[in-house]
PDB file of C-alpha atoms in Angstrom:
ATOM      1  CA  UNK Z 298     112.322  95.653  89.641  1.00 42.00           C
ATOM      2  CA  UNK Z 299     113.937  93.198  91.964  1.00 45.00           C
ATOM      3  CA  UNK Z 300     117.106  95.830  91.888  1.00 48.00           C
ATOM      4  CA  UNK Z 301     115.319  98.647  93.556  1.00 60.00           C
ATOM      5  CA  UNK Z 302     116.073  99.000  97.253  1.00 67.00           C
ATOM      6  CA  UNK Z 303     114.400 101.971  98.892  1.00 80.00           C
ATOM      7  CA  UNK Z 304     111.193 103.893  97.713  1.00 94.00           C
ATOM      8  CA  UNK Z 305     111.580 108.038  98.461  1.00 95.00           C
ATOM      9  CA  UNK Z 306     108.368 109.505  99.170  1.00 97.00           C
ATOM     10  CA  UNK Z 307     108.051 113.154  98.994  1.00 97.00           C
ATOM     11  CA  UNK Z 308     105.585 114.825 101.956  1.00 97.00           C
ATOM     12  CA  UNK Z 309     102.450 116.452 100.590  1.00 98.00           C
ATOM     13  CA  UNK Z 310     100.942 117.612 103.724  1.00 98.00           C
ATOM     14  CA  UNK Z 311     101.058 117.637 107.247  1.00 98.00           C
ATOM     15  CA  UNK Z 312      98.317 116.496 109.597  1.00 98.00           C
ATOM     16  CA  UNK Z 313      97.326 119.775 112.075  1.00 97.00           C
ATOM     17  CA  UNK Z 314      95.405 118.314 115.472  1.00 94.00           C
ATOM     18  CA  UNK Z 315      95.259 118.810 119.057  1.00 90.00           C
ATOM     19  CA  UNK Z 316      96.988 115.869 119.821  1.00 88.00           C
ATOM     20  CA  UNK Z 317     100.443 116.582 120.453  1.00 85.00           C
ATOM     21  CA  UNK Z 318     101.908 113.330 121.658  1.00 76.00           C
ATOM     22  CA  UNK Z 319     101.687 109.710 121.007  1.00 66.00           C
ATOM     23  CA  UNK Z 320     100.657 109.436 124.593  1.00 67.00           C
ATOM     24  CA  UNK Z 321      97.381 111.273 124.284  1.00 62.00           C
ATOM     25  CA  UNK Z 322      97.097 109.674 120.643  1.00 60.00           C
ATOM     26  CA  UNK Z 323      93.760 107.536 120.832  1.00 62.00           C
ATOM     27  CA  UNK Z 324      94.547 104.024 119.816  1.00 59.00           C
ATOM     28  CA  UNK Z 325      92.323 104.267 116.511  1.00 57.00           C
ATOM     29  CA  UNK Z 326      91.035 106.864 114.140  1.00 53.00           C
ATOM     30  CA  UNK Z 327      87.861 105.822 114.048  1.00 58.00           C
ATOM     31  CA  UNK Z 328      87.476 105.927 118.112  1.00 55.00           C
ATOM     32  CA  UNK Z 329      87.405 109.294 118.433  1.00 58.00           C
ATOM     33  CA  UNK Z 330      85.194 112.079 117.121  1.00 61.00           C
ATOM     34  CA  UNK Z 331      88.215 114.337 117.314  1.00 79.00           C
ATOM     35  CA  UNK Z 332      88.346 117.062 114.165  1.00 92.00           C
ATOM     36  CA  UNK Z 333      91.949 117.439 112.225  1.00 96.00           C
ATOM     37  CA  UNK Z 334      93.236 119.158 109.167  1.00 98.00           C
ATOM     38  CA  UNK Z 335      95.244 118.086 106.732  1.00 98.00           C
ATOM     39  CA  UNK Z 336      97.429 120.906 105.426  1.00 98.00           C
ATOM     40  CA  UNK Z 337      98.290 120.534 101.869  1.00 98.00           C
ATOM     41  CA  UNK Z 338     101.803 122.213 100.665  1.00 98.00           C
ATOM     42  CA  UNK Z 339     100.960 124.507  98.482  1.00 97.00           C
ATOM     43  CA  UNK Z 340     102.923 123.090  95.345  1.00 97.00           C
ATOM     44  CA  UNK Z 341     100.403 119.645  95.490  1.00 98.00           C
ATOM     45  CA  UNK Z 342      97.268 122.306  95.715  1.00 97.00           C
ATOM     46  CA  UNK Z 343      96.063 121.622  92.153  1.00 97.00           C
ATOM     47  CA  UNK Z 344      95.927 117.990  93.203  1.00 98.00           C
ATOM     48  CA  UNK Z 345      92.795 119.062  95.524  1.00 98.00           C
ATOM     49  CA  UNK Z 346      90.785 120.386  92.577  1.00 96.00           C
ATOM     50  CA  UNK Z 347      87.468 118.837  92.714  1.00 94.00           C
ATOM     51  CA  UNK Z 348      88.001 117.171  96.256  1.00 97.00           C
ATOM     52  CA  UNK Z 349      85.044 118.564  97.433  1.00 97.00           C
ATOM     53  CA  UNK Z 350      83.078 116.320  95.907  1.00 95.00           C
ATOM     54  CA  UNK Z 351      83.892 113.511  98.477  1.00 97.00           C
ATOM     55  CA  UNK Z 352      82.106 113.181 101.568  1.00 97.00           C
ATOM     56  CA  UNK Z 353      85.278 110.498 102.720  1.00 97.00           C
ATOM     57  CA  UNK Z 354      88.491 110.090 102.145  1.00 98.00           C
ATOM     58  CA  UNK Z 355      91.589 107.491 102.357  1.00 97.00           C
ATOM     59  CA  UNK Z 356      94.546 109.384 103.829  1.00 98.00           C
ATOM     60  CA  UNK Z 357      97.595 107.573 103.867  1.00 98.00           C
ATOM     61  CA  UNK Z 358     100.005 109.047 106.239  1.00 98.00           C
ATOM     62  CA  UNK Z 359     103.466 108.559 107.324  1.00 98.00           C
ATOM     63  CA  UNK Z 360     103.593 107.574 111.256  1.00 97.00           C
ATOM     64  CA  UNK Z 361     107.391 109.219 111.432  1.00 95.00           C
ATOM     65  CA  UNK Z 362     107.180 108.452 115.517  1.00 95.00           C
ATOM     66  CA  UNK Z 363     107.041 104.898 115.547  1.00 95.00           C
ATOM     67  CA  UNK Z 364     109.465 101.821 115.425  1.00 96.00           C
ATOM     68  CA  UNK Z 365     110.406 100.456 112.110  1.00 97.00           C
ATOM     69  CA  UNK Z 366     112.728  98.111 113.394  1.00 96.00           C
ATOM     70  CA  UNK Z 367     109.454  95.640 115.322  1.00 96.00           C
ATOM     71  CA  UNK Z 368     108.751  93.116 113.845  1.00 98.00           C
ATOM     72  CA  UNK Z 369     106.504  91.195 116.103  1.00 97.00           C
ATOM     73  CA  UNK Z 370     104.163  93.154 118.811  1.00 96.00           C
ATOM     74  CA  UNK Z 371     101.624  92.514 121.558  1.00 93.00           C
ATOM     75  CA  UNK Z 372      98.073  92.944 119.459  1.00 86.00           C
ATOM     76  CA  UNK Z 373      96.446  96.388 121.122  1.00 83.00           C
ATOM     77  CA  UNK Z 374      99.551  96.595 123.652  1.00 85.00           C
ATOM     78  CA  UNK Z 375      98.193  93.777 126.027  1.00 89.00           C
ATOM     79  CA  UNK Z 376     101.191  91.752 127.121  1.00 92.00           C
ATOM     80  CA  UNK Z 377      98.912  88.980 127.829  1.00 93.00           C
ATOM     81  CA  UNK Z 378      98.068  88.313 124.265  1.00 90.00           C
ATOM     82  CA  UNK Z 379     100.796  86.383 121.760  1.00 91.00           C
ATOM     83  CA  UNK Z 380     102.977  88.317 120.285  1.00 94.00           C
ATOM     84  CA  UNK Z 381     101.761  88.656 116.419  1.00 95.00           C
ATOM     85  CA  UNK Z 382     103.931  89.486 113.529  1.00 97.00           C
ATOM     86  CA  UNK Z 383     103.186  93.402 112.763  1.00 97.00           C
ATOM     87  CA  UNK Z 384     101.289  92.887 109.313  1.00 98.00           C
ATOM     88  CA  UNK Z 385      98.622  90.949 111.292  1.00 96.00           C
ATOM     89  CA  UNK Z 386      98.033  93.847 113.554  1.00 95.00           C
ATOM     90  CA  UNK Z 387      97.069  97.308 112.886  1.00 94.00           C
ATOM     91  CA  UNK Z 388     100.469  98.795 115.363  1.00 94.00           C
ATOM     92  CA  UNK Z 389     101.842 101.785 114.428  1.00 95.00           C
ATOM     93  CA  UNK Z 390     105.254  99.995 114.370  1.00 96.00           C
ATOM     94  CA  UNK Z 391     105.844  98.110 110.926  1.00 97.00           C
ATOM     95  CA  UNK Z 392     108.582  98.409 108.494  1.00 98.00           C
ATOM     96  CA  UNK Z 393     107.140 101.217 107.013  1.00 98.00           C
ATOM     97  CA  UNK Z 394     104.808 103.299 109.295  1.00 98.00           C
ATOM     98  CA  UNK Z 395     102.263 103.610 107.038  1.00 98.00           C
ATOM     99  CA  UNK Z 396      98.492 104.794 108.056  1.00 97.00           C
ATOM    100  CA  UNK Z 397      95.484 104.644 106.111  1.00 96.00           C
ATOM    101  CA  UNK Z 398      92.661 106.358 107.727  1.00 96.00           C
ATOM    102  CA  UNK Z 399      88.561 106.446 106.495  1.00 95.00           C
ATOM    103  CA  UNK Z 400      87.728 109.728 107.531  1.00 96.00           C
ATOM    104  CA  UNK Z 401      84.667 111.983 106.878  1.00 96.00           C
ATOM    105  CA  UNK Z 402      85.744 115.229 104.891  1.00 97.00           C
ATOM    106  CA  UNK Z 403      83.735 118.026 106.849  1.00 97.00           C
ATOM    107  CA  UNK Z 404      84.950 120.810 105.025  1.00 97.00           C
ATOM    108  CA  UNK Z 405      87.283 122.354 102.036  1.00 98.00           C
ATOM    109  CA  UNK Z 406      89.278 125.431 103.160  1.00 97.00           C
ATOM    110  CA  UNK Z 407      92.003 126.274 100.423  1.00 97.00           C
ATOM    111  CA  UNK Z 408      94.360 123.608 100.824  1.00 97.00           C
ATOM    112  CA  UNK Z 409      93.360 122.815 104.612  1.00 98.00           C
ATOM    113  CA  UNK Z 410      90.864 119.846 104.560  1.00 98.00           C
ATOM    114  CA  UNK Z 411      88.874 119.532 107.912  1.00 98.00           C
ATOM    115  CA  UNK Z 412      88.448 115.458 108.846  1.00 97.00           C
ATOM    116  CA  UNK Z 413      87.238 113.593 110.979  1.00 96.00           C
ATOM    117  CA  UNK Z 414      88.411 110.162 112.057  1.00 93.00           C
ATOM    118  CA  UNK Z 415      92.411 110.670 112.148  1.00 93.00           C
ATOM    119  CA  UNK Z 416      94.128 110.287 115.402  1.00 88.00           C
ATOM    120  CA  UNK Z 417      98.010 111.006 114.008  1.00 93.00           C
ATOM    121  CA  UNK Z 418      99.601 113.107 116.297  1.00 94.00           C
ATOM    122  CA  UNK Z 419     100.221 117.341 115.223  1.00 96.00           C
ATOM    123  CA  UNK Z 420     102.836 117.326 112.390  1.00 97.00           C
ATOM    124  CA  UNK Z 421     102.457 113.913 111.040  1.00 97.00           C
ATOM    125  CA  UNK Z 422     103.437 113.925 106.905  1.00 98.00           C
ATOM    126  CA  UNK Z 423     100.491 113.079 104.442  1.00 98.00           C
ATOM    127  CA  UNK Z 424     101.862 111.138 101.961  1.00 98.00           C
ATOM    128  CA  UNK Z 425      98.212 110.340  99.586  1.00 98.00           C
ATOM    129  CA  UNK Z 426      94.644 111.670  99.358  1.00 98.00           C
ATOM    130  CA  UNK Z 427      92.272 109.724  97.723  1.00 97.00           C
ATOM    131  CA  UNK Z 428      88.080 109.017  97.681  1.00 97.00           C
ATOM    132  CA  UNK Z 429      86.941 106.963  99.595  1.00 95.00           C
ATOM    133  CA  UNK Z 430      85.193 104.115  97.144  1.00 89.00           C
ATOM    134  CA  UNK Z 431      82.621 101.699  98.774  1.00 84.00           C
ATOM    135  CA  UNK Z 432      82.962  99.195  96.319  1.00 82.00           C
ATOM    136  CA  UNK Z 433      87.123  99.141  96.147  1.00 85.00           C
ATOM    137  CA  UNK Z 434      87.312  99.721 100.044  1.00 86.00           C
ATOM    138  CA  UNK Z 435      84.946  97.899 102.028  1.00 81.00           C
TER     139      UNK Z 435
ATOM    140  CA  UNK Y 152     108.692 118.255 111.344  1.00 42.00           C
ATOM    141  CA  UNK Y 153     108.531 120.601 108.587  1.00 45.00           C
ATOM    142  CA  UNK Y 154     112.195 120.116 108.048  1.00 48.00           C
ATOM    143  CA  UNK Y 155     111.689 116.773 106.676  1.00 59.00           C
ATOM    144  CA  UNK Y 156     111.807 116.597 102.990  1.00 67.00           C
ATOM    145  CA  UNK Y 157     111.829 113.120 101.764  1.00 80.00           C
ATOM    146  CA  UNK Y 158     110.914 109.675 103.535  1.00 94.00           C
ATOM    147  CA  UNK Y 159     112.776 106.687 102.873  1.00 95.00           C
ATOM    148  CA  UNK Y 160     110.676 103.681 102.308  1.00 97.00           C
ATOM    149  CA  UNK Y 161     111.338 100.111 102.645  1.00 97.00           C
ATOM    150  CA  UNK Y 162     110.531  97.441  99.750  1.00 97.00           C
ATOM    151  CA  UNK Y 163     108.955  94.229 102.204  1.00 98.00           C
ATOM    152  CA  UNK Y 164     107.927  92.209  98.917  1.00 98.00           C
ATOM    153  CA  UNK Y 165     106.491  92.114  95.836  1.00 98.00           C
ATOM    154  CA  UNK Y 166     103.379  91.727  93.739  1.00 97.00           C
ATOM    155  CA  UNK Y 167     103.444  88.294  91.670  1.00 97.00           C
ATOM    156  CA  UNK Y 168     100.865  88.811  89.239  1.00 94.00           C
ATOM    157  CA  UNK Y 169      99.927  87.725  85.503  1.00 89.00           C
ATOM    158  CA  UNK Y 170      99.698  91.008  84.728  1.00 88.00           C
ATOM    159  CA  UNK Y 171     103.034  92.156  82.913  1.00 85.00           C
ATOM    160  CA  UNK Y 172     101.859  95.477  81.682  1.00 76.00           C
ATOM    161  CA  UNK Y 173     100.108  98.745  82.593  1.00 67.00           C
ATOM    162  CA  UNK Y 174      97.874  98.416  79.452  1.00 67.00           C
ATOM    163  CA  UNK Y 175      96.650  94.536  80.441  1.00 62.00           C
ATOM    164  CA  UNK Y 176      95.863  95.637  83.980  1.00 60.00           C
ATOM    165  CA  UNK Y 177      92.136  96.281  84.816  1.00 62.00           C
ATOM    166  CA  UNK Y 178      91.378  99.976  86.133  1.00 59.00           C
ATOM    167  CA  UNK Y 179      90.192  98.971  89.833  1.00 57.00           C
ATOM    168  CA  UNK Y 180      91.564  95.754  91.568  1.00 53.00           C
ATOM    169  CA  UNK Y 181      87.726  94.620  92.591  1.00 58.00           C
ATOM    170  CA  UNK Y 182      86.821  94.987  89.167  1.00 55.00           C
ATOM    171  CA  UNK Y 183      88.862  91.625  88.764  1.00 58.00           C
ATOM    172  CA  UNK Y 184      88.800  88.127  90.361  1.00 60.00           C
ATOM    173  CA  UNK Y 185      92.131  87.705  89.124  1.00 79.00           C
ATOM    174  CA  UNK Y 186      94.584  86.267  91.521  1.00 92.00           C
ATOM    175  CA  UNK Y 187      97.915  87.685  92.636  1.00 96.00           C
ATOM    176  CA  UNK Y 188     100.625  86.477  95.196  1.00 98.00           C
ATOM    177  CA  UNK Y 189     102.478  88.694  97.311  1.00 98.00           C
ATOM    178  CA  UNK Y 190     105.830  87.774  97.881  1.00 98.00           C
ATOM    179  CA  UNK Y 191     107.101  88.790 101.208  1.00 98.00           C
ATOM    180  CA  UNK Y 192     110.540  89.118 101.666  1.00 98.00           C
ATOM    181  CA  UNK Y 193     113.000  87.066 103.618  1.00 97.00           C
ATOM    182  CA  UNK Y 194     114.128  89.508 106.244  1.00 97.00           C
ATOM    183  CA  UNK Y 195     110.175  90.293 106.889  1.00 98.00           C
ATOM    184  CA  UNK Y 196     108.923  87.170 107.030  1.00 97.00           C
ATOM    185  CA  UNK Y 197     108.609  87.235 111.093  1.00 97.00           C
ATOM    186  CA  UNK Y 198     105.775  89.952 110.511  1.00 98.00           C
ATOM    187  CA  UNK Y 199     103.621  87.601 108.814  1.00 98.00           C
ATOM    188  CA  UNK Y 200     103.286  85.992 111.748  1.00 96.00           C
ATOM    189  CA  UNK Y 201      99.613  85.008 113.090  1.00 94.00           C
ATOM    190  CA  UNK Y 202      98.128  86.682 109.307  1.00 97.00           C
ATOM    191  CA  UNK Y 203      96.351  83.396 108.260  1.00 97.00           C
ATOM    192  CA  UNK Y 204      93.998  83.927 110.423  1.00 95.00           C
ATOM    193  CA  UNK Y 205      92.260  87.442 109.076  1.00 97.00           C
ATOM    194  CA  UNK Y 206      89.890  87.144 105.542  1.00 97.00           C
ATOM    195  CA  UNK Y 207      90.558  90.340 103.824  1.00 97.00           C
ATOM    196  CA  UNK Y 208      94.075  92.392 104.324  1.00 98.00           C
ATOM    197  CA  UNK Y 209      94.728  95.771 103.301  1.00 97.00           C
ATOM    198  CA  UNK Y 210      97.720  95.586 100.796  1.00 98.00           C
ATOM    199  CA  UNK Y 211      99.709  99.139  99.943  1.00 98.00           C
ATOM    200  CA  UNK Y 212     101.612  99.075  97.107  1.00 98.00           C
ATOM    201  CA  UNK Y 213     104.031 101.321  95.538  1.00 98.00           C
ATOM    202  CA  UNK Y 214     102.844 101.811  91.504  1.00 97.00           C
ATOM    203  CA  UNK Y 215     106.369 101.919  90.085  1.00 95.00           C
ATOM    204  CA  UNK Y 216     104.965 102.813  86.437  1.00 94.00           C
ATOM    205  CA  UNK Y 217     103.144 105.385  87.706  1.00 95.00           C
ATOM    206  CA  UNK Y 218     104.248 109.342  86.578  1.00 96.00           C
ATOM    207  CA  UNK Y 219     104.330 111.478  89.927  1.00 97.00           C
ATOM    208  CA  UNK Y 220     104.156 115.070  88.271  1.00 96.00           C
ATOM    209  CA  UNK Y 221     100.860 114.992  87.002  1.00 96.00           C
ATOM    210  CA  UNK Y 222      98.710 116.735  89.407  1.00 98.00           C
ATOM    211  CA  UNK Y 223      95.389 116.615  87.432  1.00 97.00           C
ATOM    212  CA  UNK Y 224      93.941 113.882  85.257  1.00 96.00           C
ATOM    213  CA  UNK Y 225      90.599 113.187  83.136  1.00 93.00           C
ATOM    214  CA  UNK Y 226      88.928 110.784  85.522  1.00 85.00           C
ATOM    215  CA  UNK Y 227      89.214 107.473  84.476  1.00 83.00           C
ATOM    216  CA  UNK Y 228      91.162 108.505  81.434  1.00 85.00           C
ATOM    217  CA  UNK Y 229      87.956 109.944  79.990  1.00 89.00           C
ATOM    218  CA  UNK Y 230      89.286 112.614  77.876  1.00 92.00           C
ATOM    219  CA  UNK Y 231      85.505 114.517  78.242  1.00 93.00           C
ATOM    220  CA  UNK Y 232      85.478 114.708  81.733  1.00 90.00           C
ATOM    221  CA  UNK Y 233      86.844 117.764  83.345  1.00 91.00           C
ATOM    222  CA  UNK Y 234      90.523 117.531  84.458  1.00 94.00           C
ATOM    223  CA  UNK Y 235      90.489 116.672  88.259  1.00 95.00           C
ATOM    224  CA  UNK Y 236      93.022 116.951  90.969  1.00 97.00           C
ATOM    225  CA  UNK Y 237      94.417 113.607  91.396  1.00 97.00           C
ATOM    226  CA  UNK Y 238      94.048 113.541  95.185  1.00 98.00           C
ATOM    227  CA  UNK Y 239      89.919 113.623  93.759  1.00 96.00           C
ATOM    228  CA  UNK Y 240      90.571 110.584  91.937  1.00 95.00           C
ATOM    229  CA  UNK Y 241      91.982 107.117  92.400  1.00 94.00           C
ATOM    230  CA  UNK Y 242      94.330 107.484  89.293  1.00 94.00           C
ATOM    231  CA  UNK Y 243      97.522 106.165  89.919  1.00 95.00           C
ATOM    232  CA  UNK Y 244      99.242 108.901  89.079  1.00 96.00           C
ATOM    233  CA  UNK Y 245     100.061 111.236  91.863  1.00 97.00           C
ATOM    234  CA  UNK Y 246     103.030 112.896  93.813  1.00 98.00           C
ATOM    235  CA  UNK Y 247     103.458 109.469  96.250  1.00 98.00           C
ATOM    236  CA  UNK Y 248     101.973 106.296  93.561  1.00 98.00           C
ATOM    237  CA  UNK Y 249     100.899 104.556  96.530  1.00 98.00           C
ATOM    238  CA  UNK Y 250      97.711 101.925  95.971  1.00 97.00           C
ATOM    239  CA  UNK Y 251      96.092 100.911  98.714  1.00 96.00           C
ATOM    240  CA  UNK Y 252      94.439  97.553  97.649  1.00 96.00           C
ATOM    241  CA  UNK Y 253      91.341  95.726  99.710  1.00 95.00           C
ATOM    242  CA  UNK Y 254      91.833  91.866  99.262  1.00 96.00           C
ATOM    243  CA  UNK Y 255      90.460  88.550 100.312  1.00 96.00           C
ATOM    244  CA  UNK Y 256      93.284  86.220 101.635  1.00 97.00           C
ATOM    245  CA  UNK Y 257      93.045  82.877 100.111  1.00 97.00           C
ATOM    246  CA  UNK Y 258      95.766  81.353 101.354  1.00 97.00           C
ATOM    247  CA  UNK Y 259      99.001  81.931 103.220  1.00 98.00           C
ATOM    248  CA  UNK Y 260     102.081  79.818 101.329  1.00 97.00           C
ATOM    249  CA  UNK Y 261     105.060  80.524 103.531  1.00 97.00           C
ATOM    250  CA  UNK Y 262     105.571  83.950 103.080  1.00 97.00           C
ATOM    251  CA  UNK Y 263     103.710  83.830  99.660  1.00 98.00           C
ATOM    252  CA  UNK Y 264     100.198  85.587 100.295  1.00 98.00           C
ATOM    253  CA  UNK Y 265      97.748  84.118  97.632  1.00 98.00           C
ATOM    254  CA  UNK Y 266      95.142  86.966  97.101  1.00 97.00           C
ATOM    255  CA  UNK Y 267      92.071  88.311  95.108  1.00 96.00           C
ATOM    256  CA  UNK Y 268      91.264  91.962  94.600  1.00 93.00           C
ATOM    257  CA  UNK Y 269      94.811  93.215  93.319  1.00 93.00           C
ATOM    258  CA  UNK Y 270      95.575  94.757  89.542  1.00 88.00           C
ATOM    259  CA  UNK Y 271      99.228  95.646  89.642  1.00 93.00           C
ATOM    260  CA  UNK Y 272     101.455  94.156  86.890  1.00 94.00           C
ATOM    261  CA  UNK Y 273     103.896  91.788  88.208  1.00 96.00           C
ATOM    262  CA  UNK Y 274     106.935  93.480  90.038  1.00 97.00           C
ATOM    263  CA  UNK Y 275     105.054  96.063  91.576  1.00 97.00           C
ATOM    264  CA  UNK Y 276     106.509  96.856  95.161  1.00 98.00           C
ATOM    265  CA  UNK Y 277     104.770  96.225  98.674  1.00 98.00           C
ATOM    266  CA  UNK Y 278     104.987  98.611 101.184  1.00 98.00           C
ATOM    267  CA  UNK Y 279     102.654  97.615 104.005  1.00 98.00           C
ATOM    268  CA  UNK Y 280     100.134  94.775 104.711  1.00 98.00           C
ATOM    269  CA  UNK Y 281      97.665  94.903 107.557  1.00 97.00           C
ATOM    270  CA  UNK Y 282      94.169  93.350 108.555  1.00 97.00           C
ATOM    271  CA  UNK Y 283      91.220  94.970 107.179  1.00 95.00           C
ATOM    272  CA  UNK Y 284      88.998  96.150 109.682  1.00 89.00           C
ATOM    273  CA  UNK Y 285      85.254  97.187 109.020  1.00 84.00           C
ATOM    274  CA  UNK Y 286      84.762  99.076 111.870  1.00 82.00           C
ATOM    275  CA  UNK Y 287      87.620 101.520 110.734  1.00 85.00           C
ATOM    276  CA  UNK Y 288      88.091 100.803 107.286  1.00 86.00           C
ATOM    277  CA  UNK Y 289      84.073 101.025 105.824  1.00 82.00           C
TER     278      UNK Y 289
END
């Protein structure tokens, strides 16, 4: 598959939260206690079937704010530390701006699914859903 | 950002892996203690900066084989379980076929990552590699 050259994701869902800029963003999901929903389109609904089963999920979103073109950052923002290559850090700027976020599913509502532990900014694409697996994830 | 319809993804490397087949591969990458390499690419390299020094990474991969219009699946292919929405399950088929792996890093080659913990068949595209972090990740 050495041929391929770019990967096209399609959008399932959009993150809905109060936080409106990257500014206000907190630094980490799991900092915050802050409640978001993730807003399925309704042509991936079926795809939710069951989902309430889960008391947490993996959502892997699409960061569509940040830098791809970093490859080396200041670990947490602090200009005192070394710069680290991006794939050693957890920055939001990385070839691909991808976020995977542990949250706690709080409650199923149609294809809105109330979380807690995301701190992606109003707007921000889903691009997976999955459980949450103690024995694949921790 | 509703306007957006697709997302163009970047290919930063690739799994190097025994496994040549879907059929060969294990269902769950823990369930193995095979070992795999990832293969960064060239023009990423820089990120991998200062990544020797973290024990597990979190590896997302893009599952190539995968079919991305099935929206519900017997879990784990057991045709006498109840069809589930695949965002329920951890099957890789799904609208984005995005893995997202938990590995021990064994050692760093270069920009050859030699891991444990991954079942995708040799060739399968990396998106993203970051630190795994138990305070965010458990």
């Amino acid at each position: 598959m050495n041929e391929m050259n770019g990967i096209e994701a399609v959008i399932v869902g959009y993150v809905r939260s109060p936080l409106s800029n990257r500014t206000s963003a907190p630094r980490q999901g799991r900092d915050t206690a802050q409640e978001a929903v993730i807003e399925v389109l309704q042509v991936y609904g079926e795809a939710l079937e069951g989902i309430g089963g889960w008391d947490q999920l993996l959502v892997t979103c699409w960061l569509h704010l940040a830098p791809r073109n970093i490859l080396k950052v200041h670990p947490k923002g602090d200009a005192t530390k070394p710069l680290s290559g991006v794939f050693g850090t957890r920055s939001p700027a990385r070839p691909n701006p991808i976020a995977v976020y542990t949250v706690d599913l709080l409650k199923v509502d149609g294809s809105r699914l109330h979380v807690r532990g995301i701190d992606a900014v109003d707007g921000t694409p889903v691009l997976d859903i999955k459980p949450h697996v103690r024995r694949l994830d921790d």
